[in-house]
């Protein structure tokens, strides 16, 4: 079993990024307790046992809010409590902490080093990422990255959200990440454009996102860096799908049941990541409910039925990669905003970007 678990440890944040889907809660100081982390680990261990796969690979993505506003001692505790997984032969646990890198302290460097890898959120042309007081943050982030590196903390890469601020600056984004030798994810704005007007104002549409990706791929050094092993999403996944298809692969189309990214809210509420925080699709609460209650919930049954409908209507209706290099799970568990964009285009981002490999 390969599973990503996104954990929203706190919503508290020192920044006020204009596209942040956590905006209503960024002043909320509540955070998970270590006893609740124990309950989360119990549920994950039960999932591994239920699946019976001793070579399971679990990645915990520790997110916020800003995780470095939580004391360093908490992060030591979170890591130390994972001893229970080590008792299971072959189970591989990875910890990635997603940070805005503006509040890096010596205590955090010491607590994170050798235990966590760090993903940095930085858009490079960064005007949509400001402090609560409205100050720019680019210099703070770059100083934070230097501090983490100087302290021996491993960086896994960065996320650049493509928004109104950087959509015309693909060259700057690529130059920064290639210069740092960091893996990169170029993300379109994530969900909540329906519910939060400020998020919608910072968002760019399908065509501009695809154009940004094309421009980024054409930047000098980008294809060479990827050939040398750098991971740059969405290109790496899209090109893998294309190559598998061309090699004659046959994958079983998704029936919508496989969980690949679960999200645990600060309260313990559990969702498939694309559905956060739609209460109609909330499986239950990992702190309080049993594994059976969560996974046999009516909400999960609704989520699965919806995934099948999406796969049938978007993937199975003509994507050349479906059932070959791709099982359709990406579309099955996308956000409502992505679903509309994909339905209008008749395909997903990966399907379009796969075609850029040889252009
Ligand atoms: S740093 Fe992250 S959590 Fe904080 S405001 Fe920005 S996007 Fe939201
Ligand atoms: S539309 Fe996207 S998710 Fe669906 S099969 Fe094609 S590449 Fe895969």
mmCIF file of C-alpha atoms and ligand atoms in Angstrom, residues 13 15-17 19-20 26 64-66 100 129, ligand 1:
data_model
loop_
_atom_site.group_PDB
_atom_site.id
_atom_site.type_symbol
_atom_site.label_atom_id
_atom_site.label_comp_id
_atom_site.label_asym_id
_atom_site.label_seq_id
_atom_site.Cartn_x
_atom_site.Cartn_y
_atom_site.Cartn_z
ATOM 1 C CA UNK A 13 -0.123 31.035 10.209
ATOM 2 C CA UNK A 15 1.253 34.746 6.433
ATOM 3 C CA UNK A 16 -1.957 35.715 4.633
ATOM 4 C CA UNK A 17 -1.481 34.351 1.119
ATOM 5 C CA UNK A 19 -5.139 32.239 -2.435
ATOM 6 C CA UNK A 20 -5.019 30.352 0.862
ATOM 7 C CA UNK A 26 -5.395 31.377 10.025
ATOM 8 C CA UNK A 64 -0.671 23.942 8.443
ATOM 9 C CA UNK A 65 -1.067 26.821 8.743
ATOM 10 C CA UNK A 66 2.649 27.093 9.388
ATOM 11 C CA UNK A 100 6.625 28.823 4.315
ATOM 12 C CA UNK A 129 2.286 35.594 -0.280
HETATM 13 S S1 LIG B 1 1.764 30.062 4.211
HETATM 14 FE FE1 LIG B 1 0.318 28.416 3.670
HETATM 15 S S2 LIG B 1 -1.153 28.316 5.369
HETATM 16 FE FE2 LIG B 1 -0.078 30.280 5.536
HETATM 17 S S3 LIG B 1 -1.385 31.743 4.486
HETATM 18 FE FE3 LIG B 1 0.132 30.982 2.991
HETATM 19 S S4 LIG B 1 -0.856 29.254 1.934
HETATM 20 FE FE4 LIG B 1 -2.031 29.685 3.847
#
